[in-house]
Amino acid sequence: MMLYPIIRTVLVLNTLAWSPSLTWGFGLGSFQGRLQGQRAKSMFLQHSINTPEVSTTLWVDTQSIATPTRRNFFASIAAVTTSIIATTLPACADTTSTADATITDKIFIEFKGIPTADASNPNSSNRIVIGLFGNDAPQPVSVLKQLVTKEGYKSKCKPLDTSRLLQKEQLEANKVYNSCLENEDTIGVNYDYSSVWRVIPNERIDVGAVTGKFVARENPNFQDTKGNTLLHDSPGVVSVRRGNDGGYGFTIFPGQKGDVGAAILDEDNIVVGKIIEGMDVVQRLNEMPVVKSAGVNYMALTGGPNAKNAPSRACRYGGPMYCNENKPLKKVLLDKTGVL
């Protein structure tokens, strides 16, 4: 089958991550000057879709497209591709829908500090319930279930950092390490009084920056399952960052299928569940004002007169989830958690 649609659109960038076998080709066109702020004379995009059910090659002619940035240029390709896939792939070929995933476990989280939606009812619920996909992501689901319990997730302390140049910082690093060792074998990491540490509206809500002695613990290594093809395809999908560099937290996706945030999360994260109660709470989190363009006071890093503005201890030893950019202006804590 061969289709020849002519599409005129302003391109908006996205990171491409697709489950069918997709191939893009560029050719048969020329640009007048640079992409930045110029108009394309004519450019053709060749798109091939190959699945057991469908084998299709599409040529899209994008004419007179104003593309202000390279990021904007490539992101509209994602929008065009999403539309093409929706019209060419049969419904039975979609094996990535969270709507079809089996919920094996449920956990709950109650937040403290979210602005209430109803000023006349200050006691409105701040509770969400997450349905977990234990069949699709057994290892991450097991870790999350431990993190919402009092016993917590057992983890070793990070190795002592001996590379600090300033004596004051090295003494502080030693103190953090020794404090961690005191409870390494007796207390597991849990979400008690952890925080919502980043909100990017309609893209992601990052939850579960652990506090105090837990910031010096080794991060869990979240592992993907070979057959897990679930994507961020609807508001309320919950995921964890693949590997061990994302801390103990998880991400709630507040946007829509096909959004820029969805493609980024599909690339980096493992889908582990979805919100089944409390989407109104998710919406309030999504609308919270956050810190933007937080400046770094480099003088303070060397003990200058404004040292009070230096990154906090948690920021230095716990990682970026404890620093300021996109952090809610008002602290939001995980007050109560548990398995249902």
PDB file of C-alpha atoms in Angstrom, residues 22-259:
ATOM      1  CA  LEU A  22      10.145   2.332  11.937  1.00  0.00           C
ATOM      2  CA  THR A  23      12.581   3.908   9.491  1.00  0.00           C
ATOM      3  CA  TRP A  24      12.830   7.561   8.500  1.00  0.00           C
ATOM      4  CA  GLY A  25      14.563   8.734   5.362  1.00  0.00           C
ATOM      5  CA  PHE A  26      15.149  12.265   4.111  1.00  0.00           C
ATOM      6  CA  GLY A  27      15.639  13.342   0.526  1.00  0.00           C
ATOM      7  CA  LEU A  28      14.430  14.922  -2.708  1.00  0.00           C
ATOM      8  CA  GLY A  29      14.431  18.395  -1.304  1.00  0.00           C
ATOM      9  CA  SER A  30      16.461  21.515  -0.745  1.00  0.00           C
ATOM     10  CA  PHE A  31      16.469  24.262   1.825  1.00  0.00           C
ATOM     11  CA  GLN A  32      16.844  27.975   1.187  1.00  0.00           C
ATOM     12  CA  GLY A  33      19.485  28.929   3.717  1.00  0.00           C
ATOM     13  CA  ARG A  34      19.482  27.545   7.229  1.00  0.00           C
ATOM     14  CA  LEU A  35      16.623  25.853   9.059  1.00  0.00           C
ATOM     15  CA  GLN A  36      16.702  28.550  11.712  1.00  0.00           C
ATOM     16  CA  GLY A  37      13.981  31.033  10.834  1.00  0.00           C
ATOM     17  CA  GLN A  38      13.973  30.086   7.129  1.00  0.00           C
ATOM     18  CA  ARG A  39      11.394  28.394   4.934  1.00  0.00           C
ATOM     19  CA  ALA A  40      11.990  25.001   3.451  1.00  0.00           C
ATOM     20  CA  LYS A  41      11.481  24.933  -0.292  1.00  0.00           C
ATOM     21  CA  SER A  42      10.462  21.271  -0.284  1.00  0.00           C
ATOM     22  CA  MET A  43      11.422  18.289   1.793  1.00  0.00           C
ATOM     23  CA  PHE A  44      10.232  14.707   1.695  1.00  0.00           C
ATOM     24  CA  LEU A  45      10.115  12.305   4.621  1.00  0.00           C
ATOM     25  CA  GLN A  46      10.071   8.593   3.881  1.00  0.00           C
ATOM     26  CA  HIS A  47       8.467   6.552   6.645  1.00  0.00           C
ATOM     27  CA  SER A  48       8.452   2.766   6.643  1.00  0.00           C
ATOM     28  CA  ILE A  49       6.345   0.700   9.037  1.00  0.00           C
ATOM     29  CA  ASN A  50       7.084  -3.006   9.299  1.00  0.00           C
ATOM     30  CA  THR A  51       5.134  -5.285  11.606  1.00  0.00           C
ATOM     31  CA  PRO A  52       3.771  -8.809  11.161  1.00  0.00           C
ATOM     32  CA  GLU A  53       0.423  -7.240  10.281  1.00  0.00           C
ATOM     33  CA  VAL A  54       1.466  -4.221   8.194  1.00  0.00           C
ATOM     34  CA  SER A  55       4.243  -3.300   5.789  1.00  0.00           C
ATOM     35  CA  THR A  56       3.839   0.265   4.601  1.00  0.00           C
ATOM     36  CA  THR A  57       6.050   2.946   3.090  1.00  0.00           C
ATOM     37  CA  LEU A  58       4.806   6.523   3.296  1.00  0.00           C
ATOM     38  CA  TRP A  59       6.192   9.655   1.671  1.00  0.00           C
ATOM     39  CA  VAL A  60       5.296  12.909   3.403  1.00  0.00           C
ATOM     40  CA  ASP A  61       5.970  16.150   1.526  1.00  0.00           C
ATOM     41  CA  THR A  62       6.404  19.025   3.983  1.00  0.00           C
ATOM     42  CA  GLN A  63       6.276  22.293   2.065  1.00  0.00           C
ATOM     43  CA  SER A  64       6.843  25.819   3.330  1.00  0.00           C
ATOM     44  CA  ILE A  65       7.451  24.761   6.907  1.00  0.00           C
ATOM     45  CA  ALA A  66       8.709  27.423   9.284  1.00  0.00           C
ATOM     46  CA  THR A  67      11.038  25.668  11.722  1.00  0.00           C
ATOM     47  CA  PRO A  68      12.432  28.065  14.331  1.00  0.00           C
ATOM     48  CA  THR A  69      14.673  25.482  15.986  1.00  0.00           C
ATOM     49  CA  ARG A  70      16.194  22.118  15.319  1.00  0.00           C
ATOM     50  CA  ARG A  71      14.348  20.734  18.364  1.00  0.00           C
ATOM     51  CA  ASN A  72      11.031  22.011  16.977  1.00  0.00           C
ATOM     52  CA  PHE A  73      11.809  20.508  13.582  1.00  0.00           C
ATOM     53  CA  PHE A  74      12.325  16.953  14.760  1.00  0.00           C
ATOM     54  CA  ALA A  75       9.474  16.996  17.234  1.00  0.00           C
ATOM     55  CA  SER A  76       6.741  17.489  14.686  1.00  0.00           C
ATOM     56  CA  ILE A  77       8.024  14.363  12.971  1.00  0.00           C
ATOM     57  CA  ALA A  78       6.846  12.565  16.096  1.00  0.00           C
ATOM     58  CA  ALA A  79       3.418  14.166  15.768  1.00  0.00           C
ATOM     59  CA  VAL A  80       3.160  13.144  12.099  1.00  0.00           C
ATOM     60  CA  THR A  81       4.345   9.622  12.902  1.00  0.00           C
ATOM     61  CA  THR A  82       1.806   9.205  15.689  1.00  0.00           C
ATOM     62  CA  SER A  83      -0.960  10.179  13.268  1.00  0.00           C
ATOM     63  CA  ILE A  84       0.327   7.808  10.578  1.00  0.00           C
ATOM     64  CA  ILE A  85       0.604   4.869  12.966  1.00  0.00           C
ATOM     65  CA  ALA A  86      -2.904   5.486  14.280  1.00  0.00           C
ATOM     66  CA  THR A  87      -4.363   5.306  10.762  1.00  0.00           C
ATOM     67  CA  THR A  88      -2.304   2.413   9.399  1.00  0.00           C
ATOM     68  CA  LEU A  89      -1.816  -0.060  12.242  1.00  0.00           C
ATOM     69  CA  PRO A  90      -4.774  -2.252  13.154  1.00  0.00           C
ATOM     70  CA  ALA A  91      -6.026  -2.092  16.736  1.00  0.00           C
ATOM     71  CA  CYS A  92      -4.977  -5.683  17.424  1.00  0.00           C
ATOM     72  CA  ALA A  93      -1.324  -4.778  16.771  1.00  0.00           C
ATOM     73  CA  ASP A  94      -1.159  -2.490  19.855  1.00  0.00           C
ATOM     74  CA  THR A  95       0.502  -4.448  22.660  1.00  0.00           C
ATOM     75  CA  THR A  96       1.727  -1.391  24.569  1.00  0.00           C
ATOM     76  CA  SER A  97      -1.499  -0.125  26.165  1.00  0.00           C
ATOM     77  CA  THR A  98      -1.571   0.216  29.939  1.00  0.00           C
ATOM     78  CA  ALA A  99      -5.348  -0.205  29.709  1.00  0.00           C
ATOM     79  CA  ASP A 100      -4.730  -3.897  28.950  1.00  0.00           C
ATOM     80  CA  ALA A 101      -2.085  -4.463  31.658  1.00  0.00           C
ATOM     81  CA  THR A 102      -3.023  -6.592  34.672  1.00  0.00           C
ATOM     82  CA  ILE A 103      -2.945  -4.922  38.100  1.00  0.00           C
ATOM     83  CA  THR A 104      -1.356  -7.373  40.534  1.00  0.00           C
ATOM     84  CA  ASP A 105      -0.801  -5.140  43.576  1.00  0.00           C
ATOM     85  CA  LYS A 106      -1.960  -1.818  45.004  1.00  0.00           C
ATOM     86  CA  ILE A 107      -0.148   0.758  47.118  1.00  0.00           C
ATOM     87  CA  PHE A 108      -1.356   4.060  48.552  1.00  0.00           C
ATOM     88  CA  ILE A 109       0.356   7.371  49.244  1.00  0.00           C
ATOM     89  CA  GLU A 110      -1.004  10.337  51.206  1.00  0.00           C
ATOM     90  CA  PHE A 111       0.626  13.712  50.574  1.00  0.00           C
ATOM     91  CA  LYS A 112       1.052  16.627  52.936  1.00  0.00           C
ATOM     92  CA  GLY A 113       1.374  20.193  51.666  1.00  0.00           C
ATOM     93  CA  ILE A 114      -0.634  20.107  48.416  1.00  0.00           C
ATOM     94  CA  PRO A 115      -2.864  23.185  48.008  1.00  0.00           C
ATOM     95  CA  THR A 116      -6.468  22.138  48.528  1.00  0.00           C
ATOM     96  CA  ALA A 117      -8.804  22.275  45.549  1.00  0.00           C
ATOM     97  CA  ASP A 118     -11.710  23.382  47.740  1.00  0.00           C
ATOM     98  CA  ALA A 119     -10.935  26.217  50.146  1.00  0.00           C
ATOM     99  CA  SER A 120     -14.122  25.451  52.073  1.00  0.00           C
ATOM    100  CA  ASN A 121     -12.927  21.882  52.697  1.00  0.00           C
ATOM    101  CA  PRO A 122      -9.335  21.957  53.998  1.00  0.00           C
ATOM    102  CA  ASN A 123      -9.570  18.255  54.854  1.00  0.00           C
ATOM    103  CA  SER A 124     -10.072  17.110  51.258  1.00  0.00           C
ATOM    104  CA  SER A 125      -8.208  13.907  50.423  1.00  0.00           C
ATOM    105  CA  ASN A 126      -4.586  14.059  49.310  1.00  0.00           C
ATOM    106  CA  ARG A 127      -4.409  10.304  48.737  1.00  0.00           C
ATOM    107  CA  ILE A 128      -3.570   8.401  45.577  1.00  0.00           C
ATOM    108  CA  VAL A 129      -3.795   4.670  44.943  1.00  0.00           C
ATOM    109  CA  ILE A 130      -1.401   3.111  42.424  1.00  0.00           C
ATOM    110  CA  GLY A 131      -2.216  -0.132  40.659  1.00  0.00           C
ATOM    111  CA  LEU A 132       1.056  -1.983  39.987  1.00  0.00           C
ATOM    112  CA  PHE A 133       1.821  -4.176  36.965  1.00  0.00           C
ATOM    113  CA  GLY A 134       3.703  -6.997  38.693  1.00  0.00           C
ATOM    114  CA  ASN A 135       3.594  -9.274  35.649  1.00  0.00           C
ATOM    115  CA  ASP A 136       5.157  -6.668  33.346  1.00  0.00           C
ATOM    116  CA  ALA A 137       7.693  -5.165  35.775  1.00  0.00           C
ATOM    117  CA  PRO A 138       8.213  -7.648  38.644  1.00  0.00           C
ATOM    118  CA  GLN A 139      11.535  -6.331  39.974  1.00  0.00           C
ATOM    119  CA  PRO A 140      10.634  -2.596  40.115  1.00  0.00           C
ATOM    120  CA  VAL A 141       7.214  -3.436  41.577  1.00  0.00           C
ATOM    121  CA  SER A 142       8.883  -5.495  44.317  1.00  0.00           C
ATOM    122  CA  VAL A 143      11.151  -2.553  45.221  1.00  0.00           C
ATOM    123  CA  LEU A 144       8.264  -0.050  45.319  1.00  0.00           C
ATOM    124  CA  LYS A 145       6.217  -2.320  47.572  1.00  0.00           C
ATOM    125  CA  GLN A 146       9.119  -2.442  50.040  1.00  0.00           C
ATOM    126  CA  LEU A 147       9.615   1.338  49.943  1.00  0.00           C
ATOM    127  CA  VAL A 148       6.046   2.012  51.143  1.00  0.00           C
ATOM    128  CA  THR A 149       6.458  -0.227  54.228  1.00  0.00           C
ATOM    129  CA  LYS A 150       8.007   0.589  57.610  1.00  0.00           C
ATOM    130  CA  GLU A 151      10.625  -2.142  57.130  1.00  0.00           C
ATOM    131  CA  GLY A 152      11.744  -0.496  53.909  1.00  0.00           C
ATOM    132  CA  TYR A 153      14.158  -1.583  51.203  1.00  0.00           C
ATOM    133  CA  LYS A 154      17.517  -2.885  52.429  1.00  0.00           C
ATOM    134  CA  SER A 155      20.418  -1.094  50.768  1.00  0.00           C
ATOM    135  CA  LYS A 156      24.112  -0.596  51.519  1.00  0.00           C
ATOM    136  CA  CYS A 157      25.791   2.768  52.066  1.00  0.00           C
ATOM    137  CA  LYS A 158      27.518   4.458  49.150  1.00  0.00           C
ATOM    138  CA  PRO A 159      31.350   4.276  49.337  1.00  0.00           C
ATOM    139  CA  LEU A 160      32.987   7.121  51.231  1.00  0.00           C
ATOM    140  CA  ASP A 161      33.814  10.031  48.930  1.00  0.00           C
ATOM    141  CA  THR A 162      37.421  11.040  49.669  1.00  0.00           C
ATOM    142  CA  SER A 163      37.821  13.453  46.752  1.00  0.00           C
ATOM    143  CA  ARG A 164      36.644  16.647  48.469  1.00  0.00           C
ATOM    144  CA  LEU A 165      39.175  19.446  48.063  1.00  0.00           C
ATOM    145  CA  LEU A 166      38.073  21.525  51.031  1.00  0.00           C
ATOM    146  CA  GLN A 167      38.677  20.113  54.504  1.00  0.00           C
ATOM    147  CA  LYS A 168      35.269  21.322  55.666  1.00  0.00           C
ATOM    148  CA  GLU A 169      33.525  19.418  52.881  1.00  0.00           C
ATOM    149  CA  GLN A 170      35.539  16.254  53.512  1.00  0.00           C
ATOM    150  CA  LEU A 171      34.654  16.317  57.205  1.00  0.00           C
ATOM    151  CA  GLU A 172      31.009  16.689  56.249  1.00  0.00           C
ATOM    152  CA  ALA A 173      31.284  13.761  53.801  1.00  0.00           C
ATOM    153  CA  ASN A 174      32.811  11.628  56.564  1.00  0.00           C
ATOM    154  CA  LYS A 175      29.941  12.546  58.893  1.00  0.00           C
ATOM    155  CA  VAL A 176      27.297  11.607  56.318  1.00  0.00           C
ATOM    156  CA  TYR A 177      29.011   8.277  55.658  1.00  0.00           C
ATOM    157  CA  ASN A 178      29.403   7.355  59.344  1.00  0.00           C
ATOM    158  CA  SER A 179      25.769   8.252  60.035  1.00  0.00           C
ATOM    159  CA  CYS A 180      24.717   5.932  57.224  1.00  0.00           C
ATOM    160  CA  LEU A 181      26.805   3.036  58.572  1.00  0.00           C
ATOM    161  CA  GLU A 182      25.121   3.227  61.982  1.00  0.00           C
ATOM    162  CA  ASN A 183      21.794   2.036  60.557  1.00  0.00           C
ATOM    163  CA  GLU A 184      22.858   0.199  57.407  1.00  0.00           C
ATOM    164  CA  ASP A 185      21.922  -3.295  58.620  1.00  0.00           C
ATOM    165  CA  THR A 186      18.907  -2.443  60.774  1.00  0.00           C
ATOM    166  CA  ILE A 187      16.853   0.180  58.940  1.00  0.00           C
ATOM    167  CA  GLY A 188      15.669  -0.095  55.346  1.00  0.00           C
ATOM    168  CA  VAL A 189      14.998   2.869  53.067  1.00  0.00           C
ATOM    169  CA  ASN A 190      11.339   3.923  52.967  1.00  0.00           C
ATOM    170  CA  TYR A 191       9.232   6.831  51.745  1.00  0.00           C
ATOM    171  CA  ASP A 192       8.471   8.263  55.195  1.00  0.00           C
ATOM    172  CA  TYR A 193       8.637  12.056  54.796  1.00  0.00           C
ATOM    173  CA  SER A 194      10.254  11.837  51.397  1.00  0.00           C
ATOM    174  CA  SER A 195       9.209  14.606  49.015  1.00  0.00           C
ATOM    175  CA  VAL A 196       7.891  15.565  45.612  1.00  0.00           C
ATOM    176  CA  TRP A 197      11.113  16.920  44.163  1.00  0.00           C
ATOM    177  CA  ARG A 198      10.286  17.973  40.606  1.00  0.00           C
ATOM    178  CA  VAL A 199       7.185  19.070  38.710  1.00  0.00           C
ATOM    179  CA  ILE A 200       7.308  19.853  34.988  1.00  0.00           C
ATOM    180  CA  PRO A 201       3.685  20.645  34.101  1.00  0.00           C
ATOM    181  CA  ASN A 202       2.046  18.108  31.772  1.00  0.00           C
ATOM    182  CA  GLU A 203       5.354  16.221  31.427  1.00  0.00           C
ATOM    183  CA  ARG A 204       6.313  14.645  34.748  1.00  0.00           C
ATOM    184  CA  ILE A 205       5.817  14.686  38.510  1.00  0.00           C
ATOM    185  CA  ASP A 206       8.808  13.144  40.295  1.00  0.00           C
ATOM    186  CA  VAL A 207       7.994  11.694  43.703  1.00  0.00           C
ATOM    187  CA  GLY A 208      10.011  10.044  46.471  1.00  0.00           C
ATOM    188  CA  ALA A 209      13.239  11.956  47.176  1.00  0.00           C
ATOM    189  CA  VAL A 210      14.217  10.176  50.399  1.00  0.00           C
ATOM    190  CA  THR A 211      15.527  12.189  53.322  1.00  0.00           C
ATOM    191  CA  GLY A 212      18.152  12.302  56.064  1.00  0.00           C
ATOM    192  CA  LYS A 213      20.335   9.251  56.502  1.00  0.00           C
ATOM    193  CA  PHE A 214      18.841   7.612  53.412  1.00  0.00           C
ATOM    194  CA  VAL A 215      20.492  10.032  50.946  1.00  0.00           C
ATOM    195  CA  ALA A 216      23.811   8.191  51.403  1.00  0.00           C
ATOM    196  CA  ARG A 217      22.379   4.758  50.517  1.00  0.00           C
ATOM    197  CA  GLU A 218      23.055   2.980  47.234  1.00  0.00           C
ATOM    198  CA  ASN A 219      20.227   3.470  44.741  1.00  0.00           C
ATOM    199  CA  PRO A 220      18.188   0.458  43.622  1.00  0.00           C
ATOM    200  CA  ASN A 221      18.963  -0.834  40.141  1.00  0.00           C
ATOM    201  CA  PHE A 222      15.584  -0.870  38.431  1.00  0.00           C
ATOM    202  CA  GLN A 223      15.614  -3.589  35.792  1.00  0.00           C
ATOM    203  CA  ASP A 224      13.411  -3.901  32.744  1.00  0.00           C
ATOM    204  CA  THR A 225      11.663  -7.102  31.723  1.00  0.00           C
ATOM    205  CA  LYS A 226      12.244  -8.307  28.183  1.00  0.00           C
ATOM    206  CA  GLY A 227       8.550  -8.463  27.328  1.00  0.00           C
ATOM    207  CA  ASN A 228       7.546  -5.132  28.910  1.00  0.00           C
ATOM    208  CA  THR A 229       6.482  -2.827  26.055  1.00  0.00           C
ATOM    209  CA  LEU A 230       4.147  -0.605  28.078  1.00  0.00           C
ATOM    210  CA  LEU A 231       4.286   3.100  27.222  1.00  0.00           C
ATOM    211  CA  HIS A 232       3.195   6.389  28.795  1.00  0.00           C
ATOM    212  CA  ASP A 233      -0.078   6.410  26.903  1.00  0.00           C
ATOM    213  CA  SER A 234      -2.482   8.147  29.294  1.00  0.00           C
ATOM    214  CA  PRO A 235      -2.545  10.527  32.271  1.00  0.00           C
ATOM    215  CA  GLY A 236      -1.591   8.833  35.535  1.00  0.00           C
ATOM    216  CA  VAL A 237       0.899   6.269  34.216  1.00  0.00           C
ATOM    217  CA  VAL A 238       3.571   5.559  36.862  1.00  0.00           C
ATOM    218  CA  SER A 239       7.171   4.642  36.011  1.00  0.00           C
ATOM    219  CA  VAL A 240      10.702   4.415  37.434  1.00  0.00           C
ATOM    220  CA  ARG A 241      13.963   5.395  35.792  1.00  0.00           C
ATOM    221  CA  ARG A 242      15.780   2.450  34.236  1.00  0.00           C
ATOM    222  CA  GLY A 243      19.081   1.591  35.966  1.00  0.00           C
ATOM    223  CA  ASN A 244      20.482   2.951  39.226  1.00  0.00           C
ATOM    224  CA  ASP A 245      20.893   6.681  38.590  1.00  0.00           C
ATOM    225  CA  GLY A 246      17.321   7.768  39.314  1.00  0.00           C
ATOM    226  CA  GLY A 247      17.278   7.465  43.089  1.00  0.00           C
ATOM    227  CA  TYR A 248      14.436   5.766  44.950  1.00  0.00           C
ATOM    228  CA  GLY A 249      11.621   7.758  43.461  1.00  0.00           C
ATOM    229  CA  PHE A 250       9.025   7.236  40.774  1.00  0.00           C
ATOM    230  CA  THR A 251       7.417   9.440  38.142  1.00  0.00           C
ATOM    231  CA  ILE A 252       3.746  10.177  37.531  1.00  0.00           C
ATOM    232  CA  PHE A 253       2.959  11.141  33.930  1.00  0.00           C
ATOM    233  CA  PRO A 254       0.274  13.883  33.921  1.00  0.00           C
ATOM    234  CA  GLY A 255       0.115  14.467  30.164  1.00  0.00           C
ATOM    235  CA  GLN A 256      -1.426  12.846  27.110  1.00  0.00           C
ATOM    236  CA  LYS A 257      -0.296  10.145  24.684  1.00  0.00           C
ATOM    237  CA  GLY A 258       1.991  11.615  22.032  1.00  0.00           C
ATOM    238  CA  ASP A 259       3.239  14.499  24.205  1.00  0.00           C
TER     239      ASP A 259
END
